[in-house]
Amino acid sequence: MKKIYLIGIGPGNLDYLTVKAINTMKKADVFFLLEKRGRKEHEDLLKIRKEILKKCLNRGTYRVVTAKIPERKKGSKSYKEGVKTWRQQKAEVVTELIKSKMKDGENGAFLVWGDPSLYDGHLEILQHILKQGAVNFEYEVISGITSVQILAEKHKIPLNRIGETIVITTGRRLKEYSPAEVVNVVVLLDSYSTFKHFKDADIDIYWGGYLGTDDEILFSGKLKDVIGDLQRIRKKAKKKKGWLMDTYILRRPEGSESNE
Ligand SMILES: C[S@@+](CC[C@H](N)C(=O)[O-])C[C@H]1O[C@@H](n2cnc3c(N)ncnc32)[C@H](O)[C@@H]1O
């Protein structure tokens, strides 16, 4: 039987790679690296994954297979439908990789950014492939350190105070919240500075760009006072590196009205 490992690698910095992740990498015969054409961000992230392999494993003990995956088409369909179609296309690529690039009894691995359980499609893709019955394999998930954990670590904050709720969402969904509903809202996947919808409310922001990497930027303050600076920082970072990965938490200040 073939076996696939989904290995969470944290932010790509060796300091955040778990011992379990490294030990599992040592078991893999082949690493599958999925590549999106022509995007600087994906080229950089691919390079980081290759460097991790070089630093953690002995030369000649593993194979690397890179495969091109399509970009998600934006436009005609709803966001959810668009992502579903895109995952279907990725599933076809992954099926072919498992079928043709692994022998029976071999272990294959995907290096997943952060942790495979948080806004990542690999698990659903593997489950979809098994359901379709196109190829058979076992699989295992190895946890990684998420960007959310590093955000809390670097700002030296807990994600919640006593008994409070934590919401984890995307920039796209953040707009559905009213300022009064914000207690602790962690936001990922936000290319559009959606925090600006809360600029008039009494809310604190703890923001981190490229967390856990050498380019890390941290910023925090009362949103209404710092929003201009934060937007400038985001714009400058994006221009300098060609892409930006950021995560933030919006938080009701201590002592303000609570419904909990
Ligand atoms: C597709 S999600 C993957 C999340 C990942 N599985 C995790 O555990 O962090 C990508 C989003 O995660 C966040 N992210 C991932 N790595 C980050 C980093 N090093 N610094 C800041 N945000 C990061 C950003 O919000 C980015 O848009």
PDB file of C-alpha atoms and ligand atoms in Angstrom:
ATOM      1  CA  MET A   1       0.000   0.000   0.000  1.00  0.00           C
ATOM      2  CA  LYS A   2       1.189   3.534  -0.751  1.00  0.00           C
ATOM      3  CA  LYS A   3       1.197   6.078   2.090  1.00  0.00           C
ATOM      4  CA  ILE A   4       0.920   9.858   1.976  1.00  0.00           C
ATOM      5  CA  TYR A   5       2.060  12.183   4.759  1.00  0.00           C
ATOM      6  CA  LEU A   6       0.680  15.716   5.019  1.00  0.00           C
ATOM      7  CA  ILE A   7       3.427  17.401   6.976  1.00  0.00           C
ATOM      8  CA  GLY A   8       2.806  20.815   8.547  1.00  0.00           C
ATOM      9  CA  ILE A   9       6.029  22.810   8.243  1.00  0.00           C
ATOM     10  CA  GLY A  10       5.092  26.019  10.081  1.00  0.00           C
ATOM     11  CA  PRO A  11       6.190  29.265   8.402  1.00  0.00           C
ATOM     12  CA  GLY A  12       9.138  27.683   6.612  1.00  0.00           C
ATOM     13  CA  ASN A  13      11.714  28.538   9.253  1.00  0.00           C
ATOM     14  CA  LEU A  14      13.571  25.541  10.719  1.00  0.00           C
ATOM     15  CA  ASP A  15      13.043  26.865  14.261  1.00  0.00           C
ATOM     16  CA  TYR A  16       9.337  26.134  13.869  1.00  0.00           C
ATOM     17  CA  LEU A  17       9.662  22.668  12.370  1.00  0.00           C
ATOM     18  CA  THR A  18       8.643  20.003  14.899  1.00  0.00           C
ATOM     19  CA  VAL A  19      10.773  16.950  15.669  1.00  0.00           C
ATOM     20  CA  LYS A  20       7.861  14.821  14.477  1.00  0.00           C
ATOM     21  CA  ALA A  21       7.789  16.682  11.151  1.00  0.00           C
ATOM     22  CA  ILE A  22      11.536  16.097  10.644  1.00  0.00           C
ATOM     23  CA  ASN A  23      11.292  12.413  11.617  1.00  0.00           C
ATOM     24  CA  THR A  24       8.371  11.950   9.223  1.00  0.00           C
ATOM     25  CA  MET A  25      10.237  13.700   6.418  1.00  0.00           C
ATOM     26  CA  LYS A  26      12.994  11.112   6.899  1.00  0.00           C
ATOM     27  CA  LYS A  27      10.465   8.344   6.145  1.00  0.00           C
ATOM     28  CA  ALA A  28       9.380   9.818   2.809  1.00  0.00           C
ATOM     29  CA  ASP A  29      10.679   8.388  -0.471  1.00  0.00           C
ATOM     30  CA  VAL A  30       9.208  11.176  -2.571  1.00  0.00           C
ATOM     31  CA  PHE A  31       8.125  14.773  -1.912  1.00  0.00           C
ATOM     32  CA  PHE A  32       5.466  16.316  -4.089  1.00  0.00           C
ATOM     33  CA  LEU A  33       5.834  20.055  -4.548  1.00  0.00           C
ATOM     34  CA  LEU A  34       2.921  21.780  -6.218  1.00  0.00           C
ATOM     35  CA  GLU A  35       3.772  24.863  -8.208  1.00  0.00           C
ATOM     36  CA  LYS A  36       1.545  27.678  -9.409  1.00  0.00           C
ATOM     37  CA  ARG A  37       2.794  29.262 -12.573  1.00  0.00           C
ATOM     38  CA  GLY A  38       4.168  32.772 -12.663  1.00  0.00           C
ATOM     39  CA  ARG A  39       3.491  34.026  -9.144  1.00  0.00           C
ATOM     40  CA  LYS A  40       6.442  35.382  -7.192  1.00  0.00           C
ATOM     41  CA  GLU A  41       4.864  34.269  -3.909  1.00  0.00           C
ATOM     42  CA  HIS A  42       4.621  30.658  -5.026  1.00  0.00           C
ATOM     43  CA  GLU A  43       8.134  30.643  -6.475  1.00  0.00           C
ATOM     44  CA  ASP A  44       9.472  31.871  -3.109  1.00  0.00           C
ATOM     45  CA  LEU A  45       7.433  29.346  -1.101  1.00  0.00           C
ATOM     46  CA  LEU A  46       8.617  26.522  -3.352  1.00  0.00           C
ATOM     47  CA  LYS A  47      12.232  27.597  -2.831  1.00  0.00           C
ATOM     48  CA  ILE A  48      11.722  27.578   0.953  1.00  0.00           C
ATOM     49  CA  ARG A  49      10.351  24.011   0.822  1.00  0.00           C
ATOM     50  CA  LYS A  50      13.341  22.830  -1.235  1.00  0.00           C
ATOM     51  CA  GLU A  51      15.721  24.466   1.261  1.00  0.00           C
ATOM     52  CA  ILE A  52      13.986  22.704   4.168  1.00  0.00           C
ATOM     53  CA  LEU A  53      14.529  19.355   2.455  1.00  0.00           C
ATOM     54  CA  LYS A  54      18.183  20.146   1.806  1.00  0.00           C
ATOM     55  CA  LYS A  55      18.799  21.190   5.403  1.00  0.00           C
ATOM     56  CA  CYS A  56      16.902  18.331   7.101  1.00  0.00           C
ATOM     57  CA  LEU A  57      17.651  15.319   4.917  1.00  0.00           C
ATOM     58  CA  ASN A  58      20.700  13.595   3.473  1.00  0.00           C
ATOM     59  CA  ARG A  59      21.287  14.016  -0.251  1.00  0.00           C
ATOM     60  CA  GLY A  60      20.213  11.104  -2.376  1.00  0.00           C
ATOM     61  CA  THR A  61      17.786   9.679   0.193  1.00  0.00           C
ATOM     62  CA  TYR A  62      14.649  11.143  -1.397  1.00  0.00           C
ATOM     63  CA  ARG A  63      13.123  12.236  -4.689  1.00  0.00           C
ATOM     64  CA  VAL A  64      11.384  15.525  -5.420  1.00  0.00           C
ATOM     65  CA  VAL A  65       8.599  15.729  -7.974  1.00  0.00           C
ATOM     66  CA  THR A  66       7.271  19.164  -8.878  1.00  0.00           C
ATOM     67  CA  ALA A  67       3.948  19.482 -10.627  1.00  0.00           C
ATOM     68  CA  LYS A  68       2.182  22.483 -12.048  1.00  0.00           C
ATOM     69  CA  ILE A  69      -1.256  23.269 -10.679  1.00  0.00           C
ATOM     70  CA  PRO A  70      -3.642  25.803 -12.214  1.00  0.00           C
ATOM     71  CA  GLU A  71      -4.491  29.168 -10.660  1.00  0.00           C
ATOM     72  CA  ARG A  72      -7.996  29.508  -9.213  1.00  0.00           C
ATOM     73  CA  LYS A  73     -10.191  31.173 -11.838  1.00  0.00           C
ATOM     74  CA  LYS A  74     -11.975  34.194 -10.399  1.00  0.00           C
ATOM     75  CA  GLY A  75     -15.206  35.552 -11.807  1.00  0.00           C
ATOM     76  CA  SER A  76     -18.162  33.610 -13.126  1.00  0.00           C
ATOM     77  CA  LYS A  77     -18.867  31.287 -10.151  1.00  0.00           C
ATOM     78  CA  SER A  78     -19.427  31.991  -6.423  1.00  0.00           C
ATOM     79  CA  TYR A  79     -16.263  31.909  -4.290  1.00  0.00           C
ATOM     80  CA  LYS A  80     -17.187  28.491  -2.840  1.00  0.00           C
ATOM     81  CA  GLU A  81     -17.979  26.987  -6.248  1.00  0.00           C
ATOM     82  CA  GLY A  82     -14.783  28.474  -7.680  1.00  0.00           C
ATOM     83  CA  VAL A  83     -12.664  26.904  -4.914  1.00  0.00           C
ATOM     84  CA  LYS A  84     -14.458  23.544  -5.367  1.00  0.00           C
ATOM     85  CA  THR A  85     -13.668  23.471  -9.099  1.00  0.00           C
ATOM     86  CA  TRP A  86     -10.088  24.482  -8.396  1.00  0.00           C
ATOM     87  CA  ARG A  87      -9.686  21.708  -5.803  1.00  0.00           C
ATOM     88  CA  GLN A  88     -11.104  19.214  -8.302  1.00  0.00           C
ATOM     89  CA  GLN A  89      -8.405  20.277 -10.772  1.00  0.00           C
ATOM     90  CA  LYS A  90      -5.747  19.923  -8.066  1.00  0.00           C
ATOM     91  CA  ALA A  91      -7.149  16.491  -7.131  1.00  0.00           C
ATOM     92  CA  GLU A  92      -6.612  15.338 -10.721  1.00  0.00           C
ATOM     93  CA  VAL A  93      -2.955  16.435 -10.578  1.00  0.00           C
ATOM     94  CA  VAL A  94      -2.422  14.777  -7.164  1.00  0.00           C
ATOM     95  CA  THR A  95      -4.115  11.536  -8.316  1.00  0.00           C
ATOM     96  CA  GLU A  96      -1.744  11.328 -11.260  1.00  0.00           C
ATOM     97  CA  LEU A  97       1.272  11.970  -9.007  1.00  0.00           C
ATOM     98  CA  ILE A  98       0.323   9.211  -6.574  1.00  0.00           C
ATOM     99  CA  LYS A  99      -0.475   6.820  -9.409  1.00  0.00           C
ATOM    100  CA  SER A 100       2.576   7.365 -11.558  1.00  0.00           C
ATOM    101  CA  LYS A 101       5.354   8.693  -9.312  1.00  0.00           C
ATOM    102  CA  MET A 102       5.144   6.250  -6.364  1.00  0.00           C
ATOM    103  CA  LYS A 103       5.692   2.511  -6.237  1.00  0.00           C
ATOM    104  CA  ASP A 104       3.612   0.267  -4.031  1.00  0.00           C
ATOM    105  CA  GLY A 105       4.955   0.321  -0.448  1.00  0.00           C
ATOM    106  CA  GLU A 106       6.514   3.778  -0.849  1.00  0.00           C
ATOM    107  CA  ASN A 107       5.831   6.874   1.261  1.00  0.00           C
ATOM    108  CA  GLY A 108       5.016  10.206  -0.373  1.00  0.00           C
ATOM    109  CA  ALA A 109       4.781  13.588   1.361  1.00  0.00           C
ATOM    110  CA  PHE A 110       3.345  17.061   0.876  1.00  0.00           C
ATOM    111  CA  LEU A 111       4.915  19.903   2.862  1.00  0.00           C
ATOM    112  CA  VAL A 112       2.005  22.014   4.027  1.00  0.00           C
ATOM    113  CA  TRP A 113       2.429  25.648   5.029  1.00  0.00           C
ATOM    114  CA  GLY A 114       1.628  26.126   8.760  1.00  0.00           C
ATOM    115  CA  ASP A 115      -0.740  23.362   9.813  1.00  0.00           C
ATOM    116  CA  PRO A 116      -2.831  21.175   7.483  1.00  0.00           C
ATOM    117  CA  SER A 117      -6.003  21.769   9.538  1.00  0.00           C
ATOM    118  CA  LEU A 118      -6.134  25.537   9.066  1.00  0.00           C
ATOM    119  CA  TYR A 119      -7.390  26.963   5.755  1.00  0.00           C
ATOM    120  CA  ASP A 120      -5.620  24.345   3.706  1.00  0.00           C
ATOM    121  CA  GLY A 121      -7.125  22.095   1.052  1.00  0.00           C
ATOM    122  CA  HIS A 122      -4.747  19.092   1.067  1.00  0.00           C
ATOM    123  CA  LEU A 123      -6.800  16.945   3.455  1.00  0.00           C
ATOM    124  CA  GLU A 124     -10.040  17.436   1.571  1.00  0.00           C
ATOM    125  CA  ILE A 125      -8.264  16.737  -1.718  1.00  0.00           C
ATOM    126  CA  LEU A 126      -6.875  13.413  -0.434  1.00  0.00           C
ATOM    127  CA  GLN A 127     -10.275  12.427   0.982  1.00  0.00           C
ATOM    128  CA  HIS A 128     -11.948  13.368  -2.302  1.00  0.00           C
ATOM    129  CA  ILE A 129      -9.475  11.216  -4.283  1.00  0.00           C
ATOM    130  CA  LEU A 130     -10.080   8.202  -2.032  1.00  0.00           C
ATOM    131  CA  LYS A 131     -13.835   8.642  -2.350  1.00  0.00           C
ATOM    132  CA  GLN A 132     -13.553   8.704  -6.131  1.00  0.00           C
ATOM    133  CA  GLY A 133     -11.542   5.477  -5.941  1.00  0.00           C
ATOM    134  CA  ALA A 134      -9.102   6.588  -8.630  1.00  0.00           C
ATOM    135  CA  VAL A 135      -6.107   5.413  -6.569  1.00  0.00           C
ATOM    136  CA  ASN A 136      -5.760   3.800  -3.158  1.00  0.00           C
ATOM    137  CA  PHE A 137      -3.432   4.861  -0.331  1.00  0.00           C
ATOM    138  CA  GLU A 138      -3.197   5.411   3.425  1.00  0.00           C
ATOM    139  CA  TYR A 139      -2.564   8.867   4.781  1.00  0.00           C
ATOM    140  CA  GLU A 140      -1.396  10.570   7.969  1.00  0.00           C
ATOM    141  CA  VAL A 141      -1.417  14.175   9.134  1.00  0.00           C
ATOM    142  CA  ILE A 142       1.506  15.731  10.993  1.00  0.00           C
ATOM    143  CA  SER A 143       0.646  18.992  12.806  1.00  0.00           C
ATOM    144  CA  GLY A 144       2.587  22.149  12.144  1.00  0.00           C
ATOM    145  CA  ILE A 145       2.839  25.488  13.931  1.00  0.00           C
ATOM    146  CA  THR A 146       0.228  27.862  12.506  1.00  0.00           C
ATOM    147  CA  SER A 147       0.623  31.539  11.687  1.00  0.00           C
ATOM    148  CA  VAL A 148      -2.006  32.188  14.391  1.00  0.00           C
ATOM    149  CA  GLN A 149       0.203  30.657  17.080  1.00  0.00           C
ATOM    150  CA  ILE A 150       3.205  32.697  15.951  1.00  0.00           C
ATOM    151  CA  LEU A 151       1.095  35.887  15.965  1.00  0.00           C
ATOM    152  CA  ALA A 152       0.175  35.264  19.615  1.00  0.00           C
ATOM    153  CA  GLU A 153       3.747  34.274  20.494  1.00  0.00           C
ATOM    154  CA  LYS A 154       5.329  37.372  18.978  1.00  0.00           C
ATOM    155  CA  HIS A 155       2.846  39.865  20.426  1.00  0.00           C
ATOM    156  CA  LYS A 156       3.006  38.026  23.763  1.00  0.00           C
ATOM    157  CA  ILE A 157      -0.778  37.801  23.962  1.00  0.00           C
ATOM    158  CA  PRO A 158      -3.158  34.941  24.679  1.00  0.00           C
ATOM    159  CA  LEU A 159      -5.722  34.456  21.883  1.00  0.00           C
ATOM    160  CA  ASN A 160      -8.479  35.000  24.479  1.00  0.00           C
ATOM    161  CA  ARG A 161      -8.826  36.391  27.976  1.00  0.00           C
ATOM    162  CA  ILE A 162     -10.776  34.532  30.721  1.00  0.00           C
ATOM    163  CA  GLY A 163     -13.764  32.702  29.250  1.00  0.00           C
ATOM    164  CA  GLU A 164     -13.805  34.707  26.004  1.00  0.00           C
ATOM    165  CA  THR A 165     -14.665  33.399  22.552  1.00  0.00           C
ATOM    166  CA  ILE A 166     -12.140  33.230  19.716  1.00  0.00           C
ATOM    167  CA  VAL A 167     -13.373  33.460  16.141  1.00  0.00           C
ATOM    168  CA  ILE A 168     -10.998  32.480  13.344  1.00  0.00           C
ATOM    169  CA  THR A 169     -12.087  33.710   9.936  1.00  0.00           C
ATOM    170  CA  THR A 170     -11.009  35.120   6.585  1.00  0.00           C
ATOM    171  CA  GLY A 171     -10.934  38.692   5.302  1.00  0.00           C
ATOM    172  CA  ARG A 172     -13.814  37.746   3.016  1.00  0.00           C
ATOM    173  CA  ARG A 173     -16.043  36.721   5.971  1.00  0.00           C
ATOM    174  CA  LEU A 174     -14.908  39.450   8.363  1.00  0.00           C
ATOM    175  CA  LYS A 175     -17.303  41.919   6.755  1.00  0.00           C
ATOM    176  CA  GLU A 176     -20.224  39.881   8.152  1.00  0.00           C
ATOM    177  CA  TYR A 177     -19.318  40.917  11.724  1.00  0.00           C
ATOM    178  CA  SER A 178     -20.497  44.095  13.370  1.00  0.00           C
ATOM    179  CA  PRO A 179     -18.051  45.919  15.668  1.00  0.00           C
ATOM    180  CA  ALA A 180     -20.194  44.919  18.691  1.00  0.00           C
ATOM    181  CA  GLU A 181     -19.603  41.239  17.871  1.00  0.00           C
ATOM    182  CA  VAL A 182     -15.831  41.540  17.919  1.00  0.00           C
ATOM    183  CA  VAL A 183     -14.328  39.954  21.036  1.00  0.00           C
ATOM    184  CA  ASN A 184     -11.286  38.160  19.626  1.00  0.00           C
ATOM    185  CA  VAL A 185     -11.386  37.751  15.852  1.00  0.00           C
ATOM    186  CA  VAL A 186      -8.343  36.215  14.179  1.00  0.00           C
ATOM    187  CA  VAL A 187      -8.198  36.992  10.452  1.00  0.00           C
ATOM    188  CA  LEU A 188      -6.310  35.141   7.719  1.00  0.00           C
ATOM    189  CA  LEU A 189      -6.383  35.393   3.942  1.00  0.00           C
ATOM    190  CA  ASP A 190      -7.103  39.097   3.783  1.00  0.00           C
ATOM    191  CA  SER A 191      -5.613  40.870   0.764  1.00  0.00           C
ATOM    192  CA  TYR A 192      -7.874  43.883   1.122  1.00  0.00           C
ATOM    193  CA  SER A 193      -7.187  45.330   4.616  1.00  0.00           C
ATOM    194  CA  THR A 194     -10.730  44.409   5.657  1.00  0.00           C
ATOM    195  CA  PHE A 195      -9.963  45.721   9.150  1.00  0.00           C
ATOM    196  CA  LYS A 196     -10.774  49.146   7.681  1.00  0.00           C
ATOM    197  CA  HIS A 197     -14.500  48.309   8.152  1.00  0.00           C
ATOM    198  CA  PHE A 198     -13.892  48.622  11.916  1.00  0.00           C
ATOM    199  CA  LYS A 199     -11.941  51.872  11.860  1.00  0.00           C
ATOM    200  CA  ASP A 200     -14.495  53.836  13.893  1.00  0.00           C
ATOM    201  CA  ALA A 201     -14.953  51.220  16.635  1.00  0.00           C
ATOM    202  CA  ASP A 202     -13.043  50.887  19.884  1.00  0.00           C
ATOM    203  CA  ILE A 203     -10.984  47.874  18.810  1.00  0.00           C
ATOM    204  CA  ASP A 204      -7.327  46.923  19.169  1.00  0.00           C
ATOM    205  CA  ILE A 205      -5.354  45.239  16.413  1.00  0.00           C
ATOM    206  CA  TYR A 206      -2.345  42.924  16.693  1.00  0.00           C
ATOM    207  CA  TRP A 207      -0.913  42.403  13.205  1.00  0.00           C
ATOM    208  CA  GLY A 208       1.944  40.277  11.841  1.00  0.00           C
ATOM    209  CA  GLY A 209       3.423  40.004   8.349  1.00  0.00           C
ATOM    210  CA  TYR A 210       5.732  37.141   7.247  1.00  0.00           C
ATOM    211  CA  LEU A 211       5.499  35.774  10.787  1.00  0.00           C
ATOM    212  CA  GLY A 212       8.281  33.477  11.906  1.00  0.00           C
ATOM    213  CA  THR A 213      10.524  34.412   8.982  1.00  0.00           C
ATOM    214  CA  ASP A 214      13.525  36.743   8.642  1.00  0.00           C
ATOM    215  CA  ASP A 215      11.244  39.371   7.071  1.00  0.00           C
ATOM    216  CA  GLU A 216       8.777  39.377   9.976  1.00  0.00           C
ATOM    217  CA  ILE A 217       6.954  42.665  10.712  1.00  0.00           C
ATOM    218  CA  LEU A 218       4.894  43.211  13.879  1.00  0.00           C
ATOM    219  CA  PHE A 219       2.490  46.065  14.495  1.00  0.00           C
ATOM    220  CA  SER A 220      -0.201  46.765  17.094  1.00  0.00           C
ATOM    221  CA  GLY A 221      -2.339  49.535  18.550  1.00  0.00           C
ATOM    222  CA  LYS A 222      -5.800  51.036  18.747  1.00  0.00           C
ATOM    223  CA  LEU A 223      -7.149  50.480  15.241  1.00  0.00           C
ATOM    224  CA  LYS A 224      -8.593  53.973  14.778  1.00  0.00           C
ATOM    225  CA  ASP A 225      -5.230  55.555  15.721  1.00  0.00           C
ATOM    226  CA  VAL A 226      -2.926  53.284  13.729  1.00  0.00           C
ATOM    227  CA  ILE A 227      -4.933  52.317  10.647  1.00  0.00           C
ATOM    228  CA  GLY A 228      -3.120  54.752   8.323  1.00  0.00           C
ATOM    229  CA  ASP A 229       0.317  53.535   9.440  1.00  0.00           C
ATOM    230  CA  LEU A 230      -0.729  49.916   9.094  1.00  0.00           C
ATOM    231  CA  GLN A 231      -1.990  50.413   5.560  1.00  0.00           C
ATOM    232  CA  ARG A 232       1.284  52.116   4.640  1.00  0.00           C
ATOM    233  CA  ILE A 233       3.310  49.250   6.176  1.00  0.00           C
ATOM    234  CA  ARG A 234       1.277  46.657   4.235  1.00  0.00           C
ATOM    235  CA  LYS A 235       1.661  48.522   0.951  1.00  0.00           C
ATOM    236  CA  LYS A 236       5.409  49.030   1.381  1.00  0.00           C
ATOM    237  CA  ALA A 237       5.994  45.372   2.323  1.00  0.00           C
ATOM    238  CA  LYS A 238       3.994  44.118  -0.650  1.00  0.00           C
ATOM    239  CA  LYS A 239       5.910  46.371  -3.019  1.00  0.00           C
ATOM    240  CA  LYS A 240       9.316  45.360  -1.633  1.00  0.00           C
ATOM    241  CA  LYS A 241       8.829  41.578  -1.665  1.00  0.00           C
ATOM    242  CA  GLY A 242       6.194  41.248  -4.389  1.00  0.00           C
ATOM    243  CA  TRP A 243       3.737  39.518  -2.018  1.00  0.00           C
ATOM    244  CA  LEU A 244       2.514  39.702   1.553  1.00  0.00           C
ATOM    245  CA  MET A 245       1.273  37.059   3.964  1.00  0.00           C
ATOM    246  CA  ASP A 246      -0.289  38.568   7.043  1.00  0.00           C
ATOM    247  CA  THR A 247      -2.500  37.548   9.933  1.00  0.00           C
ATOM    248  CA  TYR A 248      -4.073  39.708  12.621  1.00  0.00           C
ATOM    249  CA  ILE A 249      -6.356  39.681  15.594  1.00  0.00           C
ATOM    250  CA  LEU A 250      -9.030  42.291  16.241  1.00  0.00           C
ATOM    251  CA  ARG A 251      -9.761  42.528  19.943  1.00  0.00           C
ATOM    252  CA  ARG A 252     -12.243  44.335  22.152  1.00  0.00           C
ATOM    253  CA  PRO A 253     -10.156  46.262  24.707  1.00  0.00           C
ATOM    254  CA  GLU A 254     -10.018  45.032  28.300  1.00  0.00           C
ATOM    255  CA  GLY A 255     -12.883  46.380  30.415  1.00  0.00           C
ATOM    256  CA  SER A 256     -15.142  47.442  27.540  1.00  0.00           C
ATOM    257  CA  GLU A 257     -18.767  46.225  27.339  1.00  0.00           C
ATOM    258  CA  SER A 258     -19.013  42.413  27.070  1.00  0.00           C
ATOM    259  CA  ASN A 259     -22.021  40.219  26.407  1.00  0.00           C
ATOM    260  CA  GLU A 260     -20.251  37.018  27.428  1.00  0.00           C
TER     261      GLU A 260
HETATM  262  C1  LIG B   1      -4.091  29.337   2.879  1.00  0.00           C
HETATM  263  S1  LIG B   1      -3.874  30.005   4.467  1.00  0.00           S
HETATM  264  C2  LIG B   1      -2.841  28.787   5.190  1.00  0.00           C
HETATM  265  C3  LIG B   1      -2.735  28.895   6.685  1.00  0.00           C
HETATM  266  C4  LIG B   1      -1.740  27.880   7.232  1.00  0.00           C
HETATM  267  N1  LIG B   1      -2.227  26.525   7.030  1.00  0.00           N
HETATM  268  C5  LIG B   1      -1.433  28.082   8.712  1.00  0.00           C
HETATM  269  O1  LIG B   1      -1.531  27.113   9.477  1.00  0.00           O
HETATM  270  O2  LIG B   1      -1.038  29.189   9.083  1.00  0.00           O
HETATM  271  C6  LIG B   1      -2.777  31.312   4.104  1.00  0.00           C
HETATM  272  C7  LIG B   1      -2.938  32.467   5.061  1.00  0.00           C
HETATM  273  O3  LIG B   1      -2.307  32.128   6.286  1.00  0.00           O
HETATM  274  C8  LIG B   1      -1.735  33.276   6.863  1.00  0.00           C
HETATM  275  N2  LIG B   1      -0.286  33.040   6.982  1.00  0.00           N
HETATM  276  C9  LIG B   1       0.363  31.911   6.655  1.00  0.00           C
HETATM  277  N3  LIG B   1       1.662  32.029   6.925  1.00  0.00           N
HETATM  278  C10 LIG B   1       1.844  33.249   7.454  1.00  0.00           C
HETATM  279  C11 LIG B   1       2.964  33.958   7.947  1.00  0.00           C
HETATM  280  N4  LIG B   1       4.183  33.420   7.949  1.00  0.00           N
HETATM  281  N5  LIG B   1       2.772  35.202   8.448  1.00  0.00           N
HETATM  282  C12 LIG B   1       1.563  35.760   8.472  1.00  0.00           C
HETATM  283  N6  LIG B   1       0.468  35.150   8.014  1.00  0.00           N
HETATM  284  C13 LIG B   1       0.607  33.906   7.509  1.00  0.00           C
HETATM  285  C14 LIG B   1      -2.054  34.439   5.948  1.00  0.00           C
HETATM  286  O4  LIG B   1      -3.253  35.045   6.403  1.00  0.00           O
HETATM  287  C15 LIG B   1      -2.265  33.745   4.630  1.00  0.00           C
HETATM  288  O5  LIG B   1      -3.089  34.508   3.780  1.00  0.00           O
END
